[in-house]
Tab-separated table of C-alpha atoms and ligand atoms in Angstrom:
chain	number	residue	atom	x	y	z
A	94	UNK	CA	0.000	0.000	0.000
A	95	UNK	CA	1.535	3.129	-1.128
A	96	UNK	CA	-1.146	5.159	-1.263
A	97	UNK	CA	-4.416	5.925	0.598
A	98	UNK	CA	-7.470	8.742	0.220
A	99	UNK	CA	-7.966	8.928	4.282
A	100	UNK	CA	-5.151	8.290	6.094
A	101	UNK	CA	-5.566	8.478	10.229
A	102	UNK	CA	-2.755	8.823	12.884
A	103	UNK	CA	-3.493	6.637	15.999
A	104	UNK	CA	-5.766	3.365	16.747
A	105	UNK	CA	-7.320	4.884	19.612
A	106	UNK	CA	-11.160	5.825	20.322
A	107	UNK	CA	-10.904	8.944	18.151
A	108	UNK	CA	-8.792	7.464	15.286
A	109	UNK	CA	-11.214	3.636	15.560
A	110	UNK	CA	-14.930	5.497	15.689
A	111	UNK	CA	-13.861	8.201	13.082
A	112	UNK	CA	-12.646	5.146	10.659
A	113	UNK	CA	-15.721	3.044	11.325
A	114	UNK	CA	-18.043	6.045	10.936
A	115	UNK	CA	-16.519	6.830	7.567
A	116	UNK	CA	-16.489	2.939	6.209
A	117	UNK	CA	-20.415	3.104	7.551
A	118	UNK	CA	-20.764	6.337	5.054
A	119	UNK	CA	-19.127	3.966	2.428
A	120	UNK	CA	-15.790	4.855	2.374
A	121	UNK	CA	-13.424	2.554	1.523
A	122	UNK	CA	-9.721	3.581	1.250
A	123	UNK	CA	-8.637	4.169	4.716
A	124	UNK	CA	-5.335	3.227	6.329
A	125	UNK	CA	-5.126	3.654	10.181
A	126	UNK	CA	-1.362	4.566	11.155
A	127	UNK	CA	-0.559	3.299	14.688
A	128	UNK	CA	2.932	3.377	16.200
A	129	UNK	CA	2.333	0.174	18.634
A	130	UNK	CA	1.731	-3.267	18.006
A	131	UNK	CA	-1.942	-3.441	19.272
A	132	UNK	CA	-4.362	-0.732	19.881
A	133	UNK	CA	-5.436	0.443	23.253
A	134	UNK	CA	-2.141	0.934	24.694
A	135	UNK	CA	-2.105	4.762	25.762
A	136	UNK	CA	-5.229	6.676	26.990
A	137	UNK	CA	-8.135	4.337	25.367
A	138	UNK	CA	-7.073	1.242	27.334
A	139	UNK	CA	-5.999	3.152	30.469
A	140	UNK	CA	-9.091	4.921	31.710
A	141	UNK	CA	-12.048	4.109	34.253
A	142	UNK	CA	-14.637	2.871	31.341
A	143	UNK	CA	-17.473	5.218	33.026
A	144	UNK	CA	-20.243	6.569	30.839
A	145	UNK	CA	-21.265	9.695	32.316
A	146	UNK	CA	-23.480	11.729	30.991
A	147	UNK	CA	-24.175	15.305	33.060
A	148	UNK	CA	-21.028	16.972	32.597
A	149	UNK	CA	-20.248	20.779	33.136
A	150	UNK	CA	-19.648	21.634	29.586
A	151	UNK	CA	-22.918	21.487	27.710
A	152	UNK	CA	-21.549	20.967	23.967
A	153	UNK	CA	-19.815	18.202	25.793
A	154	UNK	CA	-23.158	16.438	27.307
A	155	UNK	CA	-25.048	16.140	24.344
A	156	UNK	CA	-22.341	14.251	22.932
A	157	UNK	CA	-21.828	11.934	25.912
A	158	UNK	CA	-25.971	11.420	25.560
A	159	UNK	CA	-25.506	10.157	22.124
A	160	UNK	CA	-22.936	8.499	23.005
A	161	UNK	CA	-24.676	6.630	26.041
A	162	UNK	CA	-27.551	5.939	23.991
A	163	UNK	CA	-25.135	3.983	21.388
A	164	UNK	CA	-23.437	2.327	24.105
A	165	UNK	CA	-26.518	1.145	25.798
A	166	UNK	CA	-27.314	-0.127	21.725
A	167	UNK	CA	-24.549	-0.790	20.321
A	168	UNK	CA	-25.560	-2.376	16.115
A	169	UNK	CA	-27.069	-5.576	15.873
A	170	UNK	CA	-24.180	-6.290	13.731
A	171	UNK	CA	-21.265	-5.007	15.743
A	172	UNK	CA	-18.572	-8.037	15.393
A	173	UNK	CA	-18.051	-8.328	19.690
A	174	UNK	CA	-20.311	-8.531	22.438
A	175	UNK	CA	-19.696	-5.764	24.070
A	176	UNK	CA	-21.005	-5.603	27.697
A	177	UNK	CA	-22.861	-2.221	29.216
A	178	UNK	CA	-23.215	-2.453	33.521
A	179	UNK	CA	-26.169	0.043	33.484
A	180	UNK	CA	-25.474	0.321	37.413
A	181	UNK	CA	-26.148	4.513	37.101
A	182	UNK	CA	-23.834	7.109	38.303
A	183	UNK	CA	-24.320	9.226	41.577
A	184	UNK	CA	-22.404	12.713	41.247
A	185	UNK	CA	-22.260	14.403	45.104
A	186	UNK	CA	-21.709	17.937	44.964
A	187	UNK	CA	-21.014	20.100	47.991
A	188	UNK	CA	-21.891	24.059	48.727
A	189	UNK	CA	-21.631	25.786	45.153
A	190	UNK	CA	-20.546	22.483	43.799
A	191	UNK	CA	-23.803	21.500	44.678
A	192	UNK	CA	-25.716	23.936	43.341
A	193	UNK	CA	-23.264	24.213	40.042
A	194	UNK	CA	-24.488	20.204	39.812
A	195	UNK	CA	-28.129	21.051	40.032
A	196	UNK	CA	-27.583	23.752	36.921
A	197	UNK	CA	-26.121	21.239	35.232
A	198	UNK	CA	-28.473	18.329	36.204
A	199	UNK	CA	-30.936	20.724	34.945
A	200	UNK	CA	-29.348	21.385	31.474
A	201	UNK	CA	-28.846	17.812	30.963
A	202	UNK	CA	-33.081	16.862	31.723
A	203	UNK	CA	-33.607	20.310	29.448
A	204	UNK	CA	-31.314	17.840	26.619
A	205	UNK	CA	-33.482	14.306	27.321
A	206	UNK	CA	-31.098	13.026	30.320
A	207	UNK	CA	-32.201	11.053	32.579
A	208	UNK	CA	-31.114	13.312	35.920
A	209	UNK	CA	-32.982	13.052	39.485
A	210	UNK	CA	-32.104	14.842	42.596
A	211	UNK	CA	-31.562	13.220	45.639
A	212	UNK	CA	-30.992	13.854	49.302
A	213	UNK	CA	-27.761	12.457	51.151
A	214	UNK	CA	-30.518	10.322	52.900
A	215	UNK	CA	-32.001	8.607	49.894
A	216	UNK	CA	-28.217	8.451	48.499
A	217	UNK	CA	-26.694	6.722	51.400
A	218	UNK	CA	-29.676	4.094	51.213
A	219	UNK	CA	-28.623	3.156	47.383
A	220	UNK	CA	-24.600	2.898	48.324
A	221	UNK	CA	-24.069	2.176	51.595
A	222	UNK	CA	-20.777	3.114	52.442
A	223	UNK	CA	-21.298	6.713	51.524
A	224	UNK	CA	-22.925	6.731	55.446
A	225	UNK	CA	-20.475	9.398	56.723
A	226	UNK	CA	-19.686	10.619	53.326
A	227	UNK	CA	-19.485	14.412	53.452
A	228	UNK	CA	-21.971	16.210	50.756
A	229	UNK	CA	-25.034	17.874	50.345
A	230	UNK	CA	-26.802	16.074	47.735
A	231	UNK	CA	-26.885	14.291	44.672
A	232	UNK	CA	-27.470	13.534	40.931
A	233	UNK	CA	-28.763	9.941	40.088
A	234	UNK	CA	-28.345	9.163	36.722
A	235	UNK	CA	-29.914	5.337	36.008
A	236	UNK	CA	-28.652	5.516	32.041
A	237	UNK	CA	-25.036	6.018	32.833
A	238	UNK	CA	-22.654	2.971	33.485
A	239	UNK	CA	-19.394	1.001	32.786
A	240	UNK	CA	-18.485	-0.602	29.065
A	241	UNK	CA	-15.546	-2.865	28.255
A	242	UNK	CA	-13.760	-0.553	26.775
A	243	UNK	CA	-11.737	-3.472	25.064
A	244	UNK	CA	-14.126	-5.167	22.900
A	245	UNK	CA	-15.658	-1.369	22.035
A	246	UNK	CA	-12.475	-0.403	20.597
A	247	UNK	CA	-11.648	-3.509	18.502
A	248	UNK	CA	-15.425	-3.643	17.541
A	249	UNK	CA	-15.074	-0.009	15.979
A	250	UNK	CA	-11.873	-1.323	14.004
A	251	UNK	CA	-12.918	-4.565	13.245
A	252	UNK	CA	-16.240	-2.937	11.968
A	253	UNK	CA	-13.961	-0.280	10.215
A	254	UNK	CA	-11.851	-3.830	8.438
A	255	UNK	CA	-14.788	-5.753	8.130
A	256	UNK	CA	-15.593	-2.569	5.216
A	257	UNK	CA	-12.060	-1.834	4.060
A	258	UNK	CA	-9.825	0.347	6.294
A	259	UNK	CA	-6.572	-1.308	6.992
A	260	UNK	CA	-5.123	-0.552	10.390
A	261	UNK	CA	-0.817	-0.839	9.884
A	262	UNK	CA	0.632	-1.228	13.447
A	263	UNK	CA	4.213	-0.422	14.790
A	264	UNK	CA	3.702	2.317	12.464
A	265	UNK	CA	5.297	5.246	13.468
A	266	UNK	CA	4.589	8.546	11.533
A	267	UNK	CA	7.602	10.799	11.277
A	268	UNK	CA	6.283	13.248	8.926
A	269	UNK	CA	4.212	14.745	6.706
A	270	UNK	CA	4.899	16.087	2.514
A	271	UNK	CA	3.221	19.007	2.377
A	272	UNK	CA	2.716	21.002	-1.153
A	273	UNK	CA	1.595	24.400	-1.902
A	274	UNK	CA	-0.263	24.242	1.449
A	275	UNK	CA	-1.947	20.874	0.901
A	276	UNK	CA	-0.968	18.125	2.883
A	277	UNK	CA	0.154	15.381	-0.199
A	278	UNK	CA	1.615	12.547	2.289
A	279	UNK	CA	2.655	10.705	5.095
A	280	UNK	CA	6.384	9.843	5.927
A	281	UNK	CA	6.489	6.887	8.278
A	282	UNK	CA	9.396	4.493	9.802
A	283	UNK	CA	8.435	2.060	7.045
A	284	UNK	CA	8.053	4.594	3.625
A	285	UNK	CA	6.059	6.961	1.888
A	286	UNK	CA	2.533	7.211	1.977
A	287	UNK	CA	0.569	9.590	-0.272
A	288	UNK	CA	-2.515	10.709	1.205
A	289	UNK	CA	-5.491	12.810	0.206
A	290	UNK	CA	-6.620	13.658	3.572
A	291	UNK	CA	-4.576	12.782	7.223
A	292	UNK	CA	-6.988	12.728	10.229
A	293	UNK	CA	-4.488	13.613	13.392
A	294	UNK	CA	-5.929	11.130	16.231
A	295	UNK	CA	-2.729	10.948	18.212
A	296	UNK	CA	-4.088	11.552	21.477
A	297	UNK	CA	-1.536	13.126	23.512
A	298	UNK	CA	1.056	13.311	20.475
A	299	UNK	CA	-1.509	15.573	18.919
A	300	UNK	CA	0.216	19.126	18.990
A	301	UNK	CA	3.597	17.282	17.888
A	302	UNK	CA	1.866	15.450	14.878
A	303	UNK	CA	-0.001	19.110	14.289
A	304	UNK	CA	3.522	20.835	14.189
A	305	UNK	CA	5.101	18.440	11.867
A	306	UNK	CA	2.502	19.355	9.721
A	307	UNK	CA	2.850	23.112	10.023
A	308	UNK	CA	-1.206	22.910	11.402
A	309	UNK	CA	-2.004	25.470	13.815
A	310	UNK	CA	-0.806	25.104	16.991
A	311	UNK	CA	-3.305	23.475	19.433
A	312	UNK	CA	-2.296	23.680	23.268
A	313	UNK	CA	-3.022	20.268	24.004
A	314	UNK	CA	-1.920	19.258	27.274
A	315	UNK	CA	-1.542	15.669	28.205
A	316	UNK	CA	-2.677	15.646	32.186
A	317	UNK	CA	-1.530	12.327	34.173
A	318	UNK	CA	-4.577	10.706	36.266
A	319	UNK	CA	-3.912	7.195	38.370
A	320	UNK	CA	-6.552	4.632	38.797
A	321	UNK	CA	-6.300	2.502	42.139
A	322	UNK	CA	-7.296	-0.989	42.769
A	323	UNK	CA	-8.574	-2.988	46.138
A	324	UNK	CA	-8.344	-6.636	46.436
A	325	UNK	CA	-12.137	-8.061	46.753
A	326	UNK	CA	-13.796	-6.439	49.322
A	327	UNK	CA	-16.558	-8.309	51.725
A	328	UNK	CA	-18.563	-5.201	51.551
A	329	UNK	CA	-18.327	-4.185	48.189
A	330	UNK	CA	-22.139	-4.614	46.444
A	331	UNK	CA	-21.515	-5.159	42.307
A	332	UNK	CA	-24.757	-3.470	41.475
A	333	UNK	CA	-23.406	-0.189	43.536
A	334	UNK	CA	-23.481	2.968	40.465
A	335	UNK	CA	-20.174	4.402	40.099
A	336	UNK	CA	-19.781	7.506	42.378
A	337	UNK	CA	-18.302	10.737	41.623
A	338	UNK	CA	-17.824	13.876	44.520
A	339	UNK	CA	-17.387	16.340	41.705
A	340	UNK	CA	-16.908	19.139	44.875
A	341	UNK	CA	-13.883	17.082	45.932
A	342	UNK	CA	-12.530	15.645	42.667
A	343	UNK	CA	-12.610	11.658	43.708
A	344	UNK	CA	-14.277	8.813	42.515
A	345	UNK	CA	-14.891	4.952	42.816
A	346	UNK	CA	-17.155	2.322	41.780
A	347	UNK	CA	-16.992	-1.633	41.991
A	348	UNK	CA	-14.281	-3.418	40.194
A	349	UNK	CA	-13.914	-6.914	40.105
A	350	UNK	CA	-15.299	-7.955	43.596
A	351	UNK	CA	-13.303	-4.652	45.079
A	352	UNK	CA	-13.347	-0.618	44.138
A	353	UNK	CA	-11.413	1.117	41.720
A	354	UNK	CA	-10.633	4.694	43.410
A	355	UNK	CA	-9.417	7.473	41.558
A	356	UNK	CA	-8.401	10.707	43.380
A	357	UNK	CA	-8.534	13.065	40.017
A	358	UNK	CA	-4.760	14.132	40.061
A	359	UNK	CA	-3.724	16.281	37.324
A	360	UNK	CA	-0.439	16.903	36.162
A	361	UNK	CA	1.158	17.805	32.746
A	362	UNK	CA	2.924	14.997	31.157
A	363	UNK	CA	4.980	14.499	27.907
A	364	UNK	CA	3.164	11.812	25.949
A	365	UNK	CA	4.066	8.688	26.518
A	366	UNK	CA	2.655	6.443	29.680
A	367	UNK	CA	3.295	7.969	32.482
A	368	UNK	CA	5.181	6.815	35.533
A	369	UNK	CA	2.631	6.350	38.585
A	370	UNK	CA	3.816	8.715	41.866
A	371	UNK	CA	3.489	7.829	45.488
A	372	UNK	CA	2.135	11.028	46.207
A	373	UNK	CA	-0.673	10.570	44.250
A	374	UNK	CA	-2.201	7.192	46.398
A	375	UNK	CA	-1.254	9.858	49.819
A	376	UNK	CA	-3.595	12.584	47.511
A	377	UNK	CA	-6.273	9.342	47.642
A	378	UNK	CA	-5.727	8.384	51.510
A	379	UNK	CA	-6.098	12.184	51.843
A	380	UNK	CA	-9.417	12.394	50.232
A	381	UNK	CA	-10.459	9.169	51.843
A	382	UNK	CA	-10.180	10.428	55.205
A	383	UNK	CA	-12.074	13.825	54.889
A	384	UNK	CA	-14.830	12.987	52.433
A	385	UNK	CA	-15.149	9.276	52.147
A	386	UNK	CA	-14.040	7.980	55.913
A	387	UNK	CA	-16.311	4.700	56.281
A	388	UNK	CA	-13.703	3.426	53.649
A	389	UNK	CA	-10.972	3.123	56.655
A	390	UNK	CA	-7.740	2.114	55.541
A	391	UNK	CA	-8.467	0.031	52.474
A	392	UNK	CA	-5.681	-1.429	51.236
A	393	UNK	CA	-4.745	-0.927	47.605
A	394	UNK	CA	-3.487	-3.647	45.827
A	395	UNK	CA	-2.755	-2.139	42.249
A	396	UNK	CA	-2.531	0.982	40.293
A	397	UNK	CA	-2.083	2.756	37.098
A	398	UNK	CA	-1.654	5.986	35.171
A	399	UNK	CA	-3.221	7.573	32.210
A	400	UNK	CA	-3.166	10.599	29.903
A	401	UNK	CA	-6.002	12.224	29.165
A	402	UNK	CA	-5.200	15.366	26.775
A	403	UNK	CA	-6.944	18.949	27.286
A	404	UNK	CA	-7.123	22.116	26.145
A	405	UNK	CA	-7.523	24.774	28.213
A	406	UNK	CA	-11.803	25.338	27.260
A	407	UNK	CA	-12.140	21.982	28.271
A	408	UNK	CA	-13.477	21.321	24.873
A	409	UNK	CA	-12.767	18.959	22.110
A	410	UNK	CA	-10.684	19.752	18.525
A	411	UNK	CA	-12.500	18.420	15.828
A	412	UNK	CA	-12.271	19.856	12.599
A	413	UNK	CA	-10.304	21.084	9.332
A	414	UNK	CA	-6.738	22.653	10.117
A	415	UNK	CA	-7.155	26.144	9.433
A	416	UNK	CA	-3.527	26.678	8.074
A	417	UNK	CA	-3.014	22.882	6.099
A	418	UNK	CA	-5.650	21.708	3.325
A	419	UNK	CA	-6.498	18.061	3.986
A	420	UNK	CA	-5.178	18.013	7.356
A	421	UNK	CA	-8.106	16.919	10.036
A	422	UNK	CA	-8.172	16.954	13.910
A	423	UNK	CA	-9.856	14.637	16.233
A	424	UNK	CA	-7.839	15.316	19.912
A	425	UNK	CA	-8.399	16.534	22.999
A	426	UNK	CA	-11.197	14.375	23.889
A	427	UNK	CA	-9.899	14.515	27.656
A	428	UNK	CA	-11.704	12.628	30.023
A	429	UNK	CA	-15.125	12.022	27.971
A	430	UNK	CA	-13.393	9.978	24.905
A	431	UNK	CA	-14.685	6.467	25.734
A	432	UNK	CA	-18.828	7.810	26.123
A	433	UNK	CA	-18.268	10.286	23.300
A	434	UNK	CA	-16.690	7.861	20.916
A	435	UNK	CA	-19.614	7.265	18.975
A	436	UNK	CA	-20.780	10.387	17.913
A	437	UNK	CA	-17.196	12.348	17.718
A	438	UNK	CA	-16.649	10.034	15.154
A	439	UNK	CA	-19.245	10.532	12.779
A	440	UNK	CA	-19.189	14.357	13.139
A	441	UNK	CA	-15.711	13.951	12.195
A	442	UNK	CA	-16.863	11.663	9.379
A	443	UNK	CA	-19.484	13.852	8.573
A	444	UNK	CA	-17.277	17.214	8.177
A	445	UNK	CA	-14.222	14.977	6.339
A	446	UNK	CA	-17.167	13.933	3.930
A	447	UNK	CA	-18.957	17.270	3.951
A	448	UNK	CA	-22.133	16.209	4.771
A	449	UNK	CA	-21.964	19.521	7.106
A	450	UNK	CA	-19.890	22.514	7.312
A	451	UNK	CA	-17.856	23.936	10.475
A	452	UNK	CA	-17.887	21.937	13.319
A	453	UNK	CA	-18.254	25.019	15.543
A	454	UNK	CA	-17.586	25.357	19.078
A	455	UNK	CA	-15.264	21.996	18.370
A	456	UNK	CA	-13.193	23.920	15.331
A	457	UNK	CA	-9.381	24.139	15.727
A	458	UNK	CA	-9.547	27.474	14.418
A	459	UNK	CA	-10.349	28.925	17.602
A	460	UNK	CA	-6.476	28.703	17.960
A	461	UNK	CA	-5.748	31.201	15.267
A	462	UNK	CA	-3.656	34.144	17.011
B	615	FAD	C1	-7.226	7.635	34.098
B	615	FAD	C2	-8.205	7.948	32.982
B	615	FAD	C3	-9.545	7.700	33.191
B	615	FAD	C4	-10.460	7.968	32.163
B	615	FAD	N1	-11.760	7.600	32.355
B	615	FAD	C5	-12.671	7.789	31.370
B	615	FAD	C6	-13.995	7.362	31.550
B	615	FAD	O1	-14.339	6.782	32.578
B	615	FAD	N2	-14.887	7.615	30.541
B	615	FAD	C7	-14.510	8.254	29.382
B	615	FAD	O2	-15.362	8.490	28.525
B	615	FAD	N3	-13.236	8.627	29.175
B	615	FAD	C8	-12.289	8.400	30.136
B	615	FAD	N4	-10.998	8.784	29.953
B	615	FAD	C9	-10.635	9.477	28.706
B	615	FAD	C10	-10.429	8.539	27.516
B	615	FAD	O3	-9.638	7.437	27.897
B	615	FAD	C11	-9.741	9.347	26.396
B	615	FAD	O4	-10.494	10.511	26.117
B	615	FAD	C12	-9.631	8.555	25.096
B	615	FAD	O5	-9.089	7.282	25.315
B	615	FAD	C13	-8.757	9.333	24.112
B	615	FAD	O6	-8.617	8.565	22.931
B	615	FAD	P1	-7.645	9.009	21.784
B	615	FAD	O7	-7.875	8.093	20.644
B	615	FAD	O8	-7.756	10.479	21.563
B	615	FAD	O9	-6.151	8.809	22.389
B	615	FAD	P2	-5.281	7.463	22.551
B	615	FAD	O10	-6.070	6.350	23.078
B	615	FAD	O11	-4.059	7.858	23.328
B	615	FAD	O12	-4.880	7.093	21.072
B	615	FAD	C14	-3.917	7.809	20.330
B	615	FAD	C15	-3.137	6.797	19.530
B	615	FAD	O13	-2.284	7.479	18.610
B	615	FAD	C16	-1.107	6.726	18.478
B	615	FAD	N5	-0.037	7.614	17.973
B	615	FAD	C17	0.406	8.751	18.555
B	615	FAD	N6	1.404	9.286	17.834
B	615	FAD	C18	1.594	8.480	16.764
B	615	FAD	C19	2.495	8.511	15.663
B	615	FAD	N7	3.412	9.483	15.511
B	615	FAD	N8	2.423	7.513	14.739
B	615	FAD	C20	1.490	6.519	14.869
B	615	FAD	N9	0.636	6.440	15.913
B	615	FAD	C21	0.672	7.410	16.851
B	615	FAD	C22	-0.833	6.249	19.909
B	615	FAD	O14	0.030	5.141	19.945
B	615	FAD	C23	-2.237	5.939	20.405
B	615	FAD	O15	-2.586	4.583	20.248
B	615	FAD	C24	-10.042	8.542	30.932
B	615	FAD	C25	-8.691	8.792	30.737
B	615	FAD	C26	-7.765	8.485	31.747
B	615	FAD	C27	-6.298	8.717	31.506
């Protein structure tokens, strides 16, 4: 293959539902460029698998509803089973958090949501262990849940195969040929590739693939967050929602017999996978003990560390590079790319194809200076 009309940078969830929405729209001539030997190493097989759909930014939410809705559904002919825990989602919020939730709660109801309000009372009945949990109220949301976030992604690219994208691994892109202002290829460890279009769904490598292009520069950031593990806990109920205090930045929900815990660090990375700190599980035993302290000392058995890429609007790039023709972005999908996967990927497929124009409050020309 020397040659291909769509070529896309990275096998993660942008790069996998962005080829399998355009083979869906009948495209054909695809060839997914990813630099490891299996996808789902970096941020797409490193993340907490939550669907959550009331979220502060509101472009944001009606993308993670869509989203929901197609995980909850996913096609009848979708090549893996891919399993959906509909076990809800209870987001605490405390003082202006709390009232900041309700707004949003509110918004998301106002967009078809499915968004209650509940008193610590009738919260503390549904998960026990939030008894001395410290917050005012809270959001139940009964459509959210947990999806295996491995079978999704190699369902979107063996969907994307099944209708002719090829996906080249340990494929490394090094650079781009670029003529009279038109991107015209792809220069990789293994050759030359000429391409009509590239679609830049490097995930944290997104502002270095932009600048090799000359594309404008978008301040993505990639932001370390660590995921702990329990052994099996005695008390731990399966069927528990996962729950997020989005006043205190923590979160847990059941995880193979046990919790997975997550204290919602934050700190800038260079791409890569990050290196997990010690300081981070004392951020966790912090939280634990002021907002969360009928967890005593749980003992944490395992951990790991993620990127999840931002920009500073908290929104996502998706869109035609303002400065290269034939140069696309799908990035900075920070921490809503699994729910959003679905539908970021056929807005993407729908402005590649032009089935719509300007992609709005997502374009990457908002990073013109
Ligand atoms: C700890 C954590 C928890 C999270 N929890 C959730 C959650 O519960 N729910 C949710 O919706 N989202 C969650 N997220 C966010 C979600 O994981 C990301 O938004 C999503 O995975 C981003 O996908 P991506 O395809 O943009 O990036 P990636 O998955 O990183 O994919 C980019 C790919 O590009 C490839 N690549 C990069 N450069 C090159 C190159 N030069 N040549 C070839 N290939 C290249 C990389 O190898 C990589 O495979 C979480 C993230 C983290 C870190």
């Amino acid at each position: 293959m020397v040659s291909a009309q769509y070529v896309i940078i990275g096998a993660g969830f942008a790069g996998a539902a962005t080829a399998y929405h355009l083979t869906r729209r009948g495209v054909r001539d695809i060839v997914i460029l990813e630099q490891e030997g299996m996808a789902g190493i970096h941020s797409s097989g490193r993340n907490a698998s939550m669907v959550r759909q009331v979220v502060p930014e509101p472009a944001i939410m009606q993308l993670a509803k869509e989203g929901a809705e197609f995980l909850r559904n996913v096609p009848p002919d979708w090549p893996v089973a891919v399993s959906f825990e509909r076990n809800g989602s209870l987001l605490l919020g405390s003082g202006e958090g709390w009232e900041k939730l309700c707004r949003d709660a509110e918004m998301g109801r106002e967009g078809g949501i499915e968004a209650e309000v509940w008193s610590p009372a009738k919260a503390r009945e549904r998960v026990s262990i939030l008894k001395n949990a410290t917050f005012d109220g809270a959001i139940w949301c009964p459509t959210d849940g947990v999806v295996d976030v491995h079978a999704l992604l190699s369902g979107y690219l063996r969907m994307a195969g099944s209708l002719g994208a090829q996906v080249h691994y340990g494929s490394l892109v090094r650079g781009f040929e670029v003529k009279g202002n038109r991107i015209a290829g792809v220069v990789t460890e293994k050759g030359f590739l000429e391409a009509g279009t590239v679609i830049n769904a490097a995930g944290p490598w997104g502002r270095a693939i932009g600048a090799l292009a000359g594309a404008v520069d978008v301040p993505l950031r990639p932001c370390r967050r660590h995921l702990f593990f329990t052994a099996p806990l005695p008390w731990v109920d399966r069927k528990w929602p996962f729950v997020w205090h989005t006043s205190h930045d923590m979160y847990f929900r059941p995880e193979a017999g046990g919790l997975l815990l997550c204290p919602c660090d934050q700190d800038e990375m260079p791409p890569g996978i990050p290196p997990t700190d010690v300081a981070v599980l004392e951020l966790l035993a912090d939280k634990i003990r002021h907002f969360f302290p009928e967890f005593g000392d749980v003992a944490i058995k395992s951990s790991l560390a993620g990127l999840r890429t931002l920009v500073p609007d908290g929104r996502f790039v998706i869109g035609w590079d303002p400065n290269v023709k034939g140069f696309f972005w799908v990035a900075g999908l920070g921490g809503h790319g699994v729910t959003t996967s679905s539908p970021v990927g056929a807005l993407a497929a729908s402005l590649i194809l032009g089935e719509r124009s300007g992609a709005g409050e997502f374009s990457p020309a908002r990073f013109v200076v």
